[in-house]
Short mmCIF file of C-alpha atoms in Angstrom, two decimals:
data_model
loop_
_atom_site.label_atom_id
_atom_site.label_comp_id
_atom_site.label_asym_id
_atom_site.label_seq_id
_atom_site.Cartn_x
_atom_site.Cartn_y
_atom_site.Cartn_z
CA UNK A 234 6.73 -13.68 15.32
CA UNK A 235 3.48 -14.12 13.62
CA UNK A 236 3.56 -13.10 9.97
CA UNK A 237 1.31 -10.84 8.23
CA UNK A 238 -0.67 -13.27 5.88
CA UNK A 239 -1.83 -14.94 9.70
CA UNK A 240 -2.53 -11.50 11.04
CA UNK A 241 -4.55 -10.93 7.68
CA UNK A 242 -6.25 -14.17 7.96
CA UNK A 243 -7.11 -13.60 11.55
CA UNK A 244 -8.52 -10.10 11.28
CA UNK A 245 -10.70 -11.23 8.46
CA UNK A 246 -12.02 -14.08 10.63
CA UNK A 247 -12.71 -11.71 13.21
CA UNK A 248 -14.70 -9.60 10.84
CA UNK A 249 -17.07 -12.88 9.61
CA UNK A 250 -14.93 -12.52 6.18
CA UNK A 251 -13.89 -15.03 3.90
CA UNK A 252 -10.26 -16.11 4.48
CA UNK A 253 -9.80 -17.00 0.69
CA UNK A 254 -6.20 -18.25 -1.20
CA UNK A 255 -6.48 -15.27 -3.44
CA UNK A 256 -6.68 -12.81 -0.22
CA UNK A 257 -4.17 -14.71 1.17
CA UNK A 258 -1.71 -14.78 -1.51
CA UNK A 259 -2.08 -10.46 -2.16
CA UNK A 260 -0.65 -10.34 1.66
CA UNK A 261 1.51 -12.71 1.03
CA UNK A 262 2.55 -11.16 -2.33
CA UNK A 263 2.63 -7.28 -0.47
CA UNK A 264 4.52 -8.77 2.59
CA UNK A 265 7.39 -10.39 0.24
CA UNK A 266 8.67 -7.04 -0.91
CA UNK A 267 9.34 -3.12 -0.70
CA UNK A 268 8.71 -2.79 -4.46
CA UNK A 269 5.71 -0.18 -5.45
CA UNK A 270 3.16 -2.93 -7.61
CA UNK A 271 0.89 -2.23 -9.54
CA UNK A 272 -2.39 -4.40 -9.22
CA UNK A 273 -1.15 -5.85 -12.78
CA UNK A 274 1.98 -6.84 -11.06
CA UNK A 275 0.24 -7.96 -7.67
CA UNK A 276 -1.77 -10.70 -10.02
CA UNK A 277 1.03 -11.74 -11.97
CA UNK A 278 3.11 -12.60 -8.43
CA UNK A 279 -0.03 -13.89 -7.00
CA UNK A 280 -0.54 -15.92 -9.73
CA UNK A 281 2.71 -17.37 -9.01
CA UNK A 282 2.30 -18.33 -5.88
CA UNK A 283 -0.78 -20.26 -6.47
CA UNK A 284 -1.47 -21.25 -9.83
CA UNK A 285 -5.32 -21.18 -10.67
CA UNK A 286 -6.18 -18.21 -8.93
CA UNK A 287 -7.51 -15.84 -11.98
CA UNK A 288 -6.13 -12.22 -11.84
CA UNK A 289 -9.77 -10.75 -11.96
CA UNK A 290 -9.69 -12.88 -8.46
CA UNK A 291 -6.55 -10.65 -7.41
CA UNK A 292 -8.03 -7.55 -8.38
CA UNK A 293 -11.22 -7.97 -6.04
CA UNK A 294 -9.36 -9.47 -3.46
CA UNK A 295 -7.43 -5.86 -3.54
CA UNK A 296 -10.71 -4.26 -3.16
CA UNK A 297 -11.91 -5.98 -0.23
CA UNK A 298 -8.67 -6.14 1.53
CA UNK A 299 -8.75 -2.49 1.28
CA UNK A 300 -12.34 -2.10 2.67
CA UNK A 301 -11.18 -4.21 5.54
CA UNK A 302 -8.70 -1.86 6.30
CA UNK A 303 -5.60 -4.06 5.37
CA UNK A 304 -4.36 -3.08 2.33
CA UNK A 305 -3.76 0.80 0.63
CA UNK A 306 -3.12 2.39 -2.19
CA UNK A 307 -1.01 5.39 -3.25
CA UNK A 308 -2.08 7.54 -6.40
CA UNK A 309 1.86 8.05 -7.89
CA UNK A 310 0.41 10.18 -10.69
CA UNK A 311 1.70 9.07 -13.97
CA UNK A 312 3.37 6.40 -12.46
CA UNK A 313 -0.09 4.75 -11.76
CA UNK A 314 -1.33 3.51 -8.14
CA UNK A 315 0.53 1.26 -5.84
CA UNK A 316 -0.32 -0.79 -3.10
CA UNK A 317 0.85 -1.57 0.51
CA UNK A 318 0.01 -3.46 3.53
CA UNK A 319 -1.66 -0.97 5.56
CA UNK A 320 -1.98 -0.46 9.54
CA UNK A 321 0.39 -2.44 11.93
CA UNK A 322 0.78 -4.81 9.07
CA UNK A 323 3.84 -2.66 7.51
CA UNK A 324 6.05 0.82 8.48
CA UNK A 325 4.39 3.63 7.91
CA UNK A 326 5.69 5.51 5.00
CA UNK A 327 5.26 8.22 2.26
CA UNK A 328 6.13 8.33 -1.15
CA UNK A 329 8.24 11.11 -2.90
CA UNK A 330 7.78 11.31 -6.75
CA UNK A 331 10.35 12.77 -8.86
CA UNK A 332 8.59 14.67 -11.34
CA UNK A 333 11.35 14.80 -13.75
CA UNK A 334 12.37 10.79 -14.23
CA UNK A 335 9.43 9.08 -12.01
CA UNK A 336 11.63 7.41 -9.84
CA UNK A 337 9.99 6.62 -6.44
CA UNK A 338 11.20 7.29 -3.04
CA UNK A 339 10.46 5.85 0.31
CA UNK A 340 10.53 8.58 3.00
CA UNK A 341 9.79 7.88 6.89
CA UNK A 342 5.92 7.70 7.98
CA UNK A 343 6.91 10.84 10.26
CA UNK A 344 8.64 13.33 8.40
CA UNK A 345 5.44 15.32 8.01
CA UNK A 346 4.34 15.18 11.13
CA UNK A 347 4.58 18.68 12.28
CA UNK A 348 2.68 19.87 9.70
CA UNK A 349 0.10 17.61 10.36
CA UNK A 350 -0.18 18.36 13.71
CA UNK A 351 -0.15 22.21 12.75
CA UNK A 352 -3.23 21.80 10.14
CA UNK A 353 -4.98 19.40 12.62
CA UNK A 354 -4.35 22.11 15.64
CA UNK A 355 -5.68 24.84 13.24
CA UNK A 356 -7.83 23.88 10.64
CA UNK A 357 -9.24 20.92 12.16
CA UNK A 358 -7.77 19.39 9.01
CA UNK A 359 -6.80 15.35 9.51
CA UNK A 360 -4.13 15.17 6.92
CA UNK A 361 -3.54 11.71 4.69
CA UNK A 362 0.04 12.02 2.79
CA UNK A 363 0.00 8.09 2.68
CA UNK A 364 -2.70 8.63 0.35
CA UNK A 365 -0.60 9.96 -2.87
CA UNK A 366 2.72 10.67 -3.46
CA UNK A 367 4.83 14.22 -2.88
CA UNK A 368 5.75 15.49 -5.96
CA UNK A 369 9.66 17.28 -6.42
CA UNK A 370 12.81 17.13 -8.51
CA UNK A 371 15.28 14.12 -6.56
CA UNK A 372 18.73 15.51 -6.17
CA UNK A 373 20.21 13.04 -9.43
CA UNK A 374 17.81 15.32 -11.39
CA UNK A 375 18.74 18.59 -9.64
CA UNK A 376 22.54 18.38 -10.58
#
């Protein structure tokens, strides 16, 4: 099985990009968990994992590796933005916000997928929930 920092590296080859340890070390960083980071908390991991590598380093490695398609980000409203390996890299999945405590929740990639068919059909509307997070009260807060 060929792990996502080589996929990373070998779609930024591909491109003519720079395959650089900071770049390498986000994937790395993104593939190690199922945690929501914050860029803040991307650095401090990356940092970590190869000591040197400034955290203003990090943050533009974020940048490009979301030009190139291989990272994402997910607006969770107060709770700040988030980031994910994108594509094939990682399952496709949405976020559900509590708006009551802030916890996030992990829901399948699919569950919408009616309704984005529907608006798609209809409107001619290409909807992107991967983009931000779903907003509701969880069932702890409910009760």
């Amino acid at each position: 099985m060929t792990s996502a920092t080589e996929v990373s590296a070998q779609r930024l080859r591909e491109r003519g990009e720079r395959v650089t340890p900071a770049r390498l070390a986000v994937v790395e960083v993104l593939a190690g968990t199922e945690e929501h980071l914050s860029a803040e908390q991307i650095g401090e991991r990356a940092e970590q994992l190869r000591p040197g590598i400034h955290r203003a380093t990090v943050y533009r490695a974020l940048d490009a590796l979301g030009e190139f398609g291989l990272v994402t980000h997910v607006h969770l409203g107060r709770a700040g933005t988030t980031y994910h390996l994108a594509g094939d890299l990682a399952p496709r999945h949405l976020h559900l916000r509590c708006s009551e405590c802030g916890t996030v929740y992990d829901a399948p990639g699919d569950i919408l997928e009616s309704a984005r068919k529907k608006l798609s059909r209809e409107l001619g509307f290409h909807l992107a929930p991967e983009q931000v997070a779903l907003v509701g009260v969880c069932k702890n807060c409910q009760a």
